[in-house]
Each structure stands twice: as C-alpha cells, then as structure tokens.
Short mmCIF file of C-alpha atoms and ligand atoms in Angstrom, two decimals:
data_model
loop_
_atom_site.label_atom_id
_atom_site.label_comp_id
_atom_site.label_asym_id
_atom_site.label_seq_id
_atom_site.Cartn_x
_atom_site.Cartn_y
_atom_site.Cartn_z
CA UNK A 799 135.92 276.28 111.01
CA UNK A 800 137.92 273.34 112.41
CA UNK A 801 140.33 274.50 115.47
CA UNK A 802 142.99 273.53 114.18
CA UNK A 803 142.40 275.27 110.50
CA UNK A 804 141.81 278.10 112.41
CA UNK A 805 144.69 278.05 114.01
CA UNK A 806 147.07 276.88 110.83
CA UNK A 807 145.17 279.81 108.82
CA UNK A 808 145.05 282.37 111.62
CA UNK A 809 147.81 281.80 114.45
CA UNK A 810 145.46 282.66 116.89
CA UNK A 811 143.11 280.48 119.30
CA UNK A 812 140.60 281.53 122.32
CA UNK A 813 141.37 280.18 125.67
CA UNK A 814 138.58 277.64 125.10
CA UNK A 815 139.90 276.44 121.75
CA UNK A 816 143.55 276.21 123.73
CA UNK A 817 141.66 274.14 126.64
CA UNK A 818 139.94 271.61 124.22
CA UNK A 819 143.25 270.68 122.30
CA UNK A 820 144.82 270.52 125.23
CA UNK A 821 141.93 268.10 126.81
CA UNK A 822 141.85 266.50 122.91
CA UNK A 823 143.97 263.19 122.10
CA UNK A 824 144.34 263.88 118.64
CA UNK A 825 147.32 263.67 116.99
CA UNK A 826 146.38 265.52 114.03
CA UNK A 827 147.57 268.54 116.22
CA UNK A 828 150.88 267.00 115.74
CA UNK A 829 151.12 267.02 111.86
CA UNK A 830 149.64 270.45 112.18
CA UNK A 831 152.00 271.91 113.99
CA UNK A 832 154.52 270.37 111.74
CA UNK A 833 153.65 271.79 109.02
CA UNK A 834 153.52 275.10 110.34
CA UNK A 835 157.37 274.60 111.75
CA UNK A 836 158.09 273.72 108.00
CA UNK A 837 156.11 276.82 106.11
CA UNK A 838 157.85 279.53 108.50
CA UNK A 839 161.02 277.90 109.69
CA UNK A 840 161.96 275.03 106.90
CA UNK A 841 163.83 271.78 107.23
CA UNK A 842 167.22 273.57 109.20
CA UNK A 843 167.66 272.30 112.98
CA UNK A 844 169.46 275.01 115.00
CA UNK A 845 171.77 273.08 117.40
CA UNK A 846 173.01 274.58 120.66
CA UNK A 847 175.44 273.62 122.36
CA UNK A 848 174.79 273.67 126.10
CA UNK A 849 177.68 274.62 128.57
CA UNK A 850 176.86 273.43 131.75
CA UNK A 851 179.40 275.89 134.33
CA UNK A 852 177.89 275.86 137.98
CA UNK A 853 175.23 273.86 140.03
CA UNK A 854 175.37 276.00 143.17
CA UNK A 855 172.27 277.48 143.18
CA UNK A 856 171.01 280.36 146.10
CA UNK A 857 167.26 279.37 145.34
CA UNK A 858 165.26 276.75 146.89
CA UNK A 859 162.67 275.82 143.73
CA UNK A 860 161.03 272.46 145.09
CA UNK A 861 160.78 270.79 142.01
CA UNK A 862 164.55 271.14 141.02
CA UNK A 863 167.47 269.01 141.81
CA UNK A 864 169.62 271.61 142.06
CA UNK A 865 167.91 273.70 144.75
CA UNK A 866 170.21 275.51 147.62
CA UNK A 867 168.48 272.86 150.14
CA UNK A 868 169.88 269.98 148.37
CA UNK A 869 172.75 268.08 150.87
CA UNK A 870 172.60 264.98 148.30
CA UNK A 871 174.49 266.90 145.01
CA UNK A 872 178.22 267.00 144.64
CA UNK A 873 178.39 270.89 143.95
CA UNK A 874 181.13 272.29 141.21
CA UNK A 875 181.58 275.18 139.52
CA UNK A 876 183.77 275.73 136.23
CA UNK A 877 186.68 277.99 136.21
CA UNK A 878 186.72 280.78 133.35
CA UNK A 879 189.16 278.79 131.97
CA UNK A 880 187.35 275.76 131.63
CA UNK A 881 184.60 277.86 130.61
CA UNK A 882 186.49 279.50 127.74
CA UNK A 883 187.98 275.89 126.42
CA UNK A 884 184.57 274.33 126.39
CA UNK A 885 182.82 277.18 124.51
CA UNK A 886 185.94 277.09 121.81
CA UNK A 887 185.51 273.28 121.53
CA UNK A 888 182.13 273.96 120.70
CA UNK A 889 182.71 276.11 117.95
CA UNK A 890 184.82 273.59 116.66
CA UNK A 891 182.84 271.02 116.86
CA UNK A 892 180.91 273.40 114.40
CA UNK A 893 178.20 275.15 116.79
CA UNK A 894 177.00 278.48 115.79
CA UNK A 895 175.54 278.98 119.94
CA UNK A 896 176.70 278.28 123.11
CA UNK A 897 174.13 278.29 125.95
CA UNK A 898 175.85 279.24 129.28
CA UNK A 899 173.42 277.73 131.82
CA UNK A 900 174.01 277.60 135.96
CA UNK A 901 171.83 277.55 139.18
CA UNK A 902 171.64 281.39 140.71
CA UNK A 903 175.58 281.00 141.95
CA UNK A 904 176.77 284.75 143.21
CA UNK A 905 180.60 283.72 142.78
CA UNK A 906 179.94 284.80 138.82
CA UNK A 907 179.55 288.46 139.49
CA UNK A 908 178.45 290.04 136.57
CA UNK A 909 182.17 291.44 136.33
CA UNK A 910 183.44 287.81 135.91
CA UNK A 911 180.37 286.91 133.39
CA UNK A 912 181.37 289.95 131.33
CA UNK A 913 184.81 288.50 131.04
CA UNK A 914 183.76 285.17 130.26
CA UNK A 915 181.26 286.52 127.34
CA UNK A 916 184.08 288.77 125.85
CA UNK A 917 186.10 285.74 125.32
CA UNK A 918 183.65 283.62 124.12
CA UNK A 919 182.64 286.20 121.64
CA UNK A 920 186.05 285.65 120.33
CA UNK A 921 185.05 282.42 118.90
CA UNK A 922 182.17 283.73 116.50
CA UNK A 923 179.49 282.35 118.70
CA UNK A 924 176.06 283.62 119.77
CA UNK A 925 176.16 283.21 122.92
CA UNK A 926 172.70 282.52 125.04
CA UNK A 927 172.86 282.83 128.87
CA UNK A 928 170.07 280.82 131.24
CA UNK A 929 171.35 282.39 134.62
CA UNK A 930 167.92 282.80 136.55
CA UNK A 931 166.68 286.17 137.71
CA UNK A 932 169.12 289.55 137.63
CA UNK A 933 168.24 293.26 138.09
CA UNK A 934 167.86 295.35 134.93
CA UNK A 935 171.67 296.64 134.96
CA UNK A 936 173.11 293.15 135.44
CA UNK A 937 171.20 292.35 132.16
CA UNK A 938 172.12 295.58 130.47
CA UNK A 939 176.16 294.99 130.95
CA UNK A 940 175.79 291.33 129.76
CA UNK A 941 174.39 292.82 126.85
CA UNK A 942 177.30 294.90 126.23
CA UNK A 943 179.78 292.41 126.83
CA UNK A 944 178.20 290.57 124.02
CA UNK A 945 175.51 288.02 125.44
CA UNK A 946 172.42 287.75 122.05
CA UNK A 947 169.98 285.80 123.60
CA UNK A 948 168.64 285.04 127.76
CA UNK A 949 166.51 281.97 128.87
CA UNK A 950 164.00 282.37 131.60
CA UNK A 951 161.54 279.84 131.67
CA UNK A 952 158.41 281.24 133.39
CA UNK A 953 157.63 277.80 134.50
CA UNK A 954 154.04 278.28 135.59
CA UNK A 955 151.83 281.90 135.30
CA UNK A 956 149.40 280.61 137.95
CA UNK A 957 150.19 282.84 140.91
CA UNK A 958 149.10 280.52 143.56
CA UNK A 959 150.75 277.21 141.99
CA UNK A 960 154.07 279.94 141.12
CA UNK A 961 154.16 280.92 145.36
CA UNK A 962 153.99 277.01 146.05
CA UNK A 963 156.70 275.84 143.80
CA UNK A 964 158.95 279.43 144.61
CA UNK A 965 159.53 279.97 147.84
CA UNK A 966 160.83 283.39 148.15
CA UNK A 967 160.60 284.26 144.75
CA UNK A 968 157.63 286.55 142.80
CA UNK A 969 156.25 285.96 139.51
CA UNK A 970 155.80 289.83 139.38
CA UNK A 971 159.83 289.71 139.57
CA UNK A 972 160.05 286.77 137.17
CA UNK A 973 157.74 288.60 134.76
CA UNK A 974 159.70 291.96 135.18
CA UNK A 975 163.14 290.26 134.09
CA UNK A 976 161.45 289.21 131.10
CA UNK A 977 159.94 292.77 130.52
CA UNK A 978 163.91 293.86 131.34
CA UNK A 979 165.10 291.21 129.15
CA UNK A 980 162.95 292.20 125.98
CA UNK A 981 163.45 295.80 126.48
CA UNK A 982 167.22 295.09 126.23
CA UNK A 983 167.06 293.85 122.78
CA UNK A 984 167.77 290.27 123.77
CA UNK A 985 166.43 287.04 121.91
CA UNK A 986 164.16 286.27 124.81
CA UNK A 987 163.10 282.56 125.37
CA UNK A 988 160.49 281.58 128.20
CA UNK A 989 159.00 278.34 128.43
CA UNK A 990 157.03 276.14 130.86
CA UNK A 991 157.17 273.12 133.23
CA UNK A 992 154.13 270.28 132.38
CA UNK A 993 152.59 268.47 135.38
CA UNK A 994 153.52 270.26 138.22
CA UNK A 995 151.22 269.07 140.90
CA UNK A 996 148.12 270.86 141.18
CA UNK A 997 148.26 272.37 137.95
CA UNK A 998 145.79 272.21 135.80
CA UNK A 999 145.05 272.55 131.99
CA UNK A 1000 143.64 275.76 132.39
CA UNK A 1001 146.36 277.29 133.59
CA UNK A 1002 148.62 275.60 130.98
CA UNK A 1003 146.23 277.58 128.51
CA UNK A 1004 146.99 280.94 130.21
CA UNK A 1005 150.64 280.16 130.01
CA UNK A 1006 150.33 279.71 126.50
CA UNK A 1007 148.19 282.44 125.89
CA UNK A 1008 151.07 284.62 128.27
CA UNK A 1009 153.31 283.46 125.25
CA UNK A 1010 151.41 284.81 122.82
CA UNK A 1011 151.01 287.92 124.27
CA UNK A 1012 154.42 288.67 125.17
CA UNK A 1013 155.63 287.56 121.87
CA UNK A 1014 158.50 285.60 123.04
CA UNK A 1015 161.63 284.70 120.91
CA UNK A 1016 162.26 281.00 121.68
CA UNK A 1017 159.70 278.71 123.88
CA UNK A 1018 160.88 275.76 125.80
CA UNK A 1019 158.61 273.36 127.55
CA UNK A 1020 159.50 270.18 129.11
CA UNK A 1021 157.62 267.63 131.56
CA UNK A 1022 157.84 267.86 135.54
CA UNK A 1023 160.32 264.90 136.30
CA UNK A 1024 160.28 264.34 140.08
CA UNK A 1025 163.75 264.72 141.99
CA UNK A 1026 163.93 262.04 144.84
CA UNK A 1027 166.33 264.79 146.51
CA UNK A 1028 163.62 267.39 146.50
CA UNK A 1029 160.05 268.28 148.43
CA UNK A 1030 158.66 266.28 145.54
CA UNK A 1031 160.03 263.59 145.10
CA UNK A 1032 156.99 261.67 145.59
CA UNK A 1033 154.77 263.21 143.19
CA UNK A 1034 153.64 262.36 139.67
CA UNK A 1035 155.48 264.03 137.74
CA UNK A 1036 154.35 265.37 133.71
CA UNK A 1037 153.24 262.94 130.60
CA UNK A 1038 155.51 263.06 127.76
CA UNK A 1039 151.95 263.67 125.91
CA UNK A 1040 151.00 266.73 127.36
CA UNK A 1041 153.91 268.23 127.30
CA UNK A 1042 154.48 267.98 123.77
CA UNK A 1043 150.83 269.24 123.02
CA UNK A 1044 151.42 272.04 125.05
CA UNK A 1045 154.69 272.74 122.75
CA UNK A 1046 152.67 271.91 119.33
CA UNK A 1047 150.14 274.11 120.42
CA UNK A 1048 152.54 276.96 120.47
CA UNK A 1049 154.23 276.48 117.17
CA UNK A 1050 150.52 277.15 115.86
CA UNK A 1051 150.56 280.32 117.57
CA UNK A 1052 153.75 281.72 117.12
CA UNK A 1053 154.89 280.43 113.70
CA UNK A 1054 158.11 281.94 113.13
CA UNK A 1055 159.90 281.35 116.85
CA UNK A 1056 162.67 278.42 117.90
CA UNK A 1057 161.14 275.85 119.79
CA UNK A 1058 163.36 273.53 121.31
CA UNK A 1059 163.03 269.25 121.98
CA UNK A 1060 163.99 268.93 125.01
CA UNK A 1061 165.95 267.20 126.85
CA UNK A 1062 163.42 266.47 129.28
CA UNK A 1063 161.33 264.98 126.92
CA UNK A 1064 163.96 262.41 125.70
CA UNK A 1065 164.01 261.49 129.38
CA UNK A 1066 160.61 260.39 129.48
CA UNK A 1067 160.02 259.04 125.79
CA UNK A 1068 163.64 257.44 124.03
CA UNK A 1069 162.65 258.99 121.13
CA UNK A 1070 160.94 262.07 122.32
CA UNK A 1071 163.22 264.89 120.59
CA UNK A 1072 162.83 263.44 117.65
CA UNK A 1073 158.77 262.93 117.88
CA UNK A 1074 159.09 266.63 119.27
CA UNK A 1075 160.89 267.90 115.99
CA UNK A 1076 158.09 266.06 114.07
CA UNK A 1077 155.72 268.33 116.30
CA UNK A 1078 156.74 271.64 116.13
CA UNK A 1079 160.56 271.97 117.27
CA UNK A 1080 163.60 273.40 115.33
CA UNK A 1081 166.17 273.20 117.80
CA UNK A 1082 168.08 270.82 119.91
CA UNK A 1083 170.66 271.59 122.70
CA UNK A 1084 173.06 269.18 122.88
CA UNK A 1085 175.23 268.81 126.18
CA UNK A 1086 179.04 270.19 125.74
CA UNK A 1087 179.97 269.73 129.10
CA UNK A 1088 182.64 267.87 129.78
CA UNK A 1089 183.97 264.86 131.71
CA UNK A 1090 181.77 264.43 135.29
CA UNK A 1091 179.98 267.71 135.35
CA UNK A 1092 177.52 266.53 133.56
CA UNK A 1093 176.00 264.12 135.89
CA UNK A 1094 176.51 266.77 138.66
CA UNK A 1095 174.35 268.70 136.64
CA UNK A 1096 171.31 266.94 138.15
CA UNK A 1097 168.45 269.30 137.76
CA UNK A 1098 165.96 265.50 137.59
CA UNK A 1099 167.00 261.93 137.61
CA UNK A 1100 167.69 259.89 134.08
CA UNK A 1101 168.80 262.75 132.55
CA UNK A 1102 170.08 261.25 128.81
CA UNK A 1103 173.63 261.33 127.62
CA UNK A 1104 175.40 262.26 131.58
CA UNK A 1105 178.34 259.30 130.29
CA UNK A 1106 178.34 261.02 126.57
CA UNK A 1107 181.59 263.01 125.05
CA UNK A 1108 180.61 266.24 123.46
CA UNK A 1109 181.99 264.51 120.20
CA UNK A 1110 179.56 261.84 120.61
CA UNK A 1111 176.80 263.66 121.39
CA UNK A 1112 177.55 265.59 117.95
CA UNK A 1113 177.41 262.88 116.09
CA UNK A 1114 174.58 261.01 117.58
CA UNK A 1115 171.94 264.00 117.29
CA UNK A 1116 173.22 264.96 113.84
CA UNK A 1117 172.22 260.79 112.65
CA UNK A 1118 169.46 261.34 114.38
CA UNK A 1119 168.41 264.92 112.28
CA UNK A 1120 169.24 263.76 108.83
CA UNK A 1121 167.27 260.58 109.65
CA UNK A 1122 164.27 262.28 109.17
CA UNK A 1123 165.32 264.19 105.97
CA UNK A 1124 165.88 266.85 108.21
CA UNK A 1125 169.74 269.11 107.99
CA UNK A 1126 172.02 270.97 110.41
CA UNK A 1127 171.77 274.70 109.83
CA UNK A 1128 174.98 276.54 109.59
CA UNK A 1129 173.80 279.88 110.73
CA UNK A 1130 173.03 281.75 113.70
CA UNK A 1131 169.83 280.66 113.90
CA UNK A 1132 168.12 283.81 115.56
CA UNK A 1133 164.65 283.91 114.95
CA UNK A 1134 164.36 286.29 112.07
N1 SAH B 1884 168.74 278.85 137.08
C1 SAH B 1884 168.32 278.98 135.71
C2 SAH B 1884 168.37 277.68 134.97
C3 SAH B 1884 167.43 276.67 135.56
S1 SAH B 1884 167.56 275.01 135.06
C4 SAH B 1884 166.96 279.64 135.65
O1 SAH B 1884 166.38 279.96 136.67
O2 SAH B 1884 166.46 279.85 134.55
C5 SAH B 1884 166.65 275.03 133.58
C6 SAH B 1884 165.21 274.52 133.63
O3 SAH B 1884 165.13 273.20 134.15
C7 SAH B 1884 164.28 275.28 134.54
O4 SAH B 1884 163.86 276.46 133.95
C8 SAH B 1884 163.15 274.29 134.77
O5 SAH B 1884 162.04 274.53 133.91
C9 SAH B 1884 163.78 272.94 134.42
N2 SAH B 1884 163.65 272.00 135.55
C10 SAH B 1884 164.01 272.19 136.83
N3 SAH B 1884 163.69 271.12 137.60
C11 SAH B 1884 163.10 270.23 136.77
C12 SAH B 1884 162.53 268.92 136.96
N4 SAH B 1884 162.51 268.33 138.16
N5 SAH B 1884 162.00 268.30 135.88
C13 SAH B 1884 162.03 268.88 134.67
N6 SAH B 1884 162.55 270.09 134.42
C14 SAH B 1884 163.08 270.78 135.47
#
C-alpha cells in the first residue's frame, strides 16, 4: 500500500514512512490531508482570538524576539483592565476563545491570572492560556479559575538541538508541564518550530511521532523566522514548504485534533493560512490586540496585520474563510 493510503486508511505511519514524505515534494500529501480535516472535522473554521498582554519575558530562547536579552524591544505589559476590555470586545466581535498569550513575565502571579480568568469567564468564552512553563499547582489553580485549554509548543524533541536553542531550560521540564498539563484535564496543544538550524528531518519525524504518542489536543507548527535582535539573526530560517508538510503530515495522524494556520506561515507565503487550511488546518487565531501592542509583540520580523484593528482583522479572515466555501463555526470548538 501507497503511504499515504496507509496513512488516510490507518492514521498511523513508521518513522521511515514520516521521513520519506517529509523528504517527498508531492503535493498529493496536501489534498490528503485535506480530506482527512474534512471527514473528521468538516467545513467549520474555529477562530481564536489572540490577546496579546505582556512581552517581558524572564527566558533567553535564541530564536525569539522577545527573549529577556533583547535591549532593542519596547517592553509593555497590559493592565487587568485592559485585559478584561479586550477579551469582552472579543466576544463581541463574536469569538467563542480568547487565547491569553505573554513571554514568562512574573508580575502576573498566578493570583492576578486567576483574577483575570474569572472575569473573562464572565463573557462566555473558552479561554486558552500560552504562558510558557509553570509548576503543577500554578496549572492546577488556573484550572479552577476557569482556564479550558494551555499552549506549549515543544518546539524541537531533539535534546541536543532543545539545550542549544534553551539556555537554561530542560526538555525533561518542558515535557513534564505537558504531562502536568494533560493530567489536569486541559485541552493541551503542543506544536513545533521548522528550520531551526541544525535540525534535521529526522528529528522533525520524532517530533511528530512525540505527537502521536502523547495524543495532543491542538498542534501548531510554524517556520523558524530569524529575529535580527537575536543570536540568530543571521541564520536561514524555515521554508514555508516544510513547514506545512510537517503540519499535513499530522492531520493524517491525528484526524480529529485543531490544527491551526499560522501566523507564521502567512509571514512567509501571503497566502499561506489559507493554503494551510487547504492542507490540514481548522483554526485561525486572529490578533485582538489593540492599538501599538501589537507591533511590540515582536516574537520575528514581518509579522502580518501589526497596523490591523481587531474589527478589521475580523472581517478580513472571515472573506478570506467563506472564499473557499469554507464557514465560521459558532461553537466552542474543543476538539470533541
Ligand atoms: N512564552 C510562551 C509563548 C511563546 S511565543 C511559551 O513559552 O509558550 C509563541 C511561539 O512563537 C513559540 O512557542 C515559538 O514556537 C514561536 N516563535 C518564537 N520565536 C519565533 C521565531 N523567530 N520564528 C517563528 N516562530 C517563533
């Protein structure tokens, strides 16, 4: 049998069979996947809309913009007011999920967080949180306050390429969190970073295969876009390509989970989220943020929309959706 019938029939491929799509340039794997995306998770697109509150960050990872070491970024963080207000205009502007996303910033105690979640439950949102790495009880009361779902990209499972691109950090740690995160009952999304240097396909396998096996809720993979303001800013940086094989090739083996387009992906192709929702993806995460955060927000240069309104953004994506014969759900969107 063909690899990819095998994998539209079975959900399940070796590590070879992972390696030679991944080495393959066809695009069948792109219709595939597709179709897979529409048998388990129909025409809806989950949007998300993506709250922006703090780019102080305690961590140092080289590839991002918004690492601790960084003297070139104007640094802000949102009050829980402003917070609040921009979680509420999302829910009018008919989100079902607000994604509450910051560099490591120790100001938001998980006291304050729990605050901030109670209020935003108010608004009949699921709320997400991307906050980086906490300890098991930091999880647990964000839980209770009323947090559904947790983003922790792994970014790489190769331990030597993890050490290089985390100083300080462990991907035991990273890995535990995720454990912690699962174990919790949260909607837990992972994900990796495409063309970091010195990576190599192989190891983009045994991330994917670490996907499978950990049965994640939501998968997020974007290219490596180098940061000028970083330790790499002279490297090459990911292909819009292999990134969103390395995404396709996950919708074959976990049928039924969100996959977003990313953001980073519209960075490097104009209309990449849109080729990405005609490769796998159900979900987009357009930027609520308001006024200059946005471009403060500078995790890579070129990032799309920084002069957009949250109103415009709306509207754009939303053409952009039904375009393709493809419509805005109105639910939750968790993954069962
Ligand atoms: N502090 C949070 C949120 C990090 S920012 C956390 O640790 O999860 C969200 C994602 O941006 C990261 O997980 C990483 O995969 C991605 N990212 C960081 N720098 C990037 C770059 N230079 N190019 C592309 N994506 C990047």
């Amino acid at each position: 049998m063909d690899i990819l019938e095998k994998a539209f029939k079975t959900h399940s491929l070796n590590r070879d069979e992972i390696i030679s799509l991944l080495k393959s340039e066809d695009k069948s794997l792109f219709s595939v996947a597709d179709k897979v995306r529409e048998k388990y998770k129909g025409n809806e697109v989950h949007l998300r809309g993506l709250i922006e509150f703090s780019n102080i960050c305690k961590r140092t990872c080289k590839y991002c913009g918004l690492r601790g070491e960084n003297e070139h970024l104007d640094r802000y963080r949102l009050s829980k007011e402003e917070i609040i207000d921009f979680a509420r205009k999302g829910s009018e502007y008919g989100y079902k999920t607000v994604v509450m996303q910051s560099g490591e910033d120790e100001v938001f105690t998980t006291e304050l967080l729990c605050e901030i979640i109670k209020e935003v439950k108010k608004f009949d949102l699921a709320i997400t949180l991307s906050i980086g790495e906490k300890t098991f009880d930091e999880y647990k009361a964000y839980k209770c306050a009323g947090a559904d779902r947790f983003l922790l990209r792994i970014e790489t499972t190769d331990e030597n390429l993890y050490h290089q691109m985390h100083p300080k950090m462990s991907l035991e740690n990273r890995k535990r969190c995720l454990k912690d995160l699962q174990t919790l009952g949260y909607e837990t999304g992972s994900g990796c970073l495409v063309g970091l240097p010195n990576q190599t396909i192989e190891s983009l396998a045994d991330d994917i295969l670490y996907f499978k096996e950990n049965d994640f809720d939501m998968l997020g993979v974007g290219p490596f876009i180098p940061n000028p303001n970083t330790p790499l800013a002279q490297a090459k940086g990911g292909d819009f390509w292999l990134s969103l094989r390395v995404m396709a090739i996950i919708r074959l083996l976990l049928p039924d989970i969100n996959i977003p387009a990313t953001t980073a992906m519209e960075t490097l192709n104009p209309n990449g989220r849109i080729i990405a929702l005609q490769s796998g993806a159900n979900v987009v995460m357009p930027n609520i943020t308001e006024g200059d955060y946005r471009k403060k927000y500078e995790i890579y240069p070129g990032k799309i929309c920084v002069s957009d309104t949250p109103n415009h953004c709306r509207h754009c994506i939303e053409g952009k959706i039904t375009s393709i014969s493809r419509t805005i759900s109105k639910t939750y969107g968790f993954r069962n």
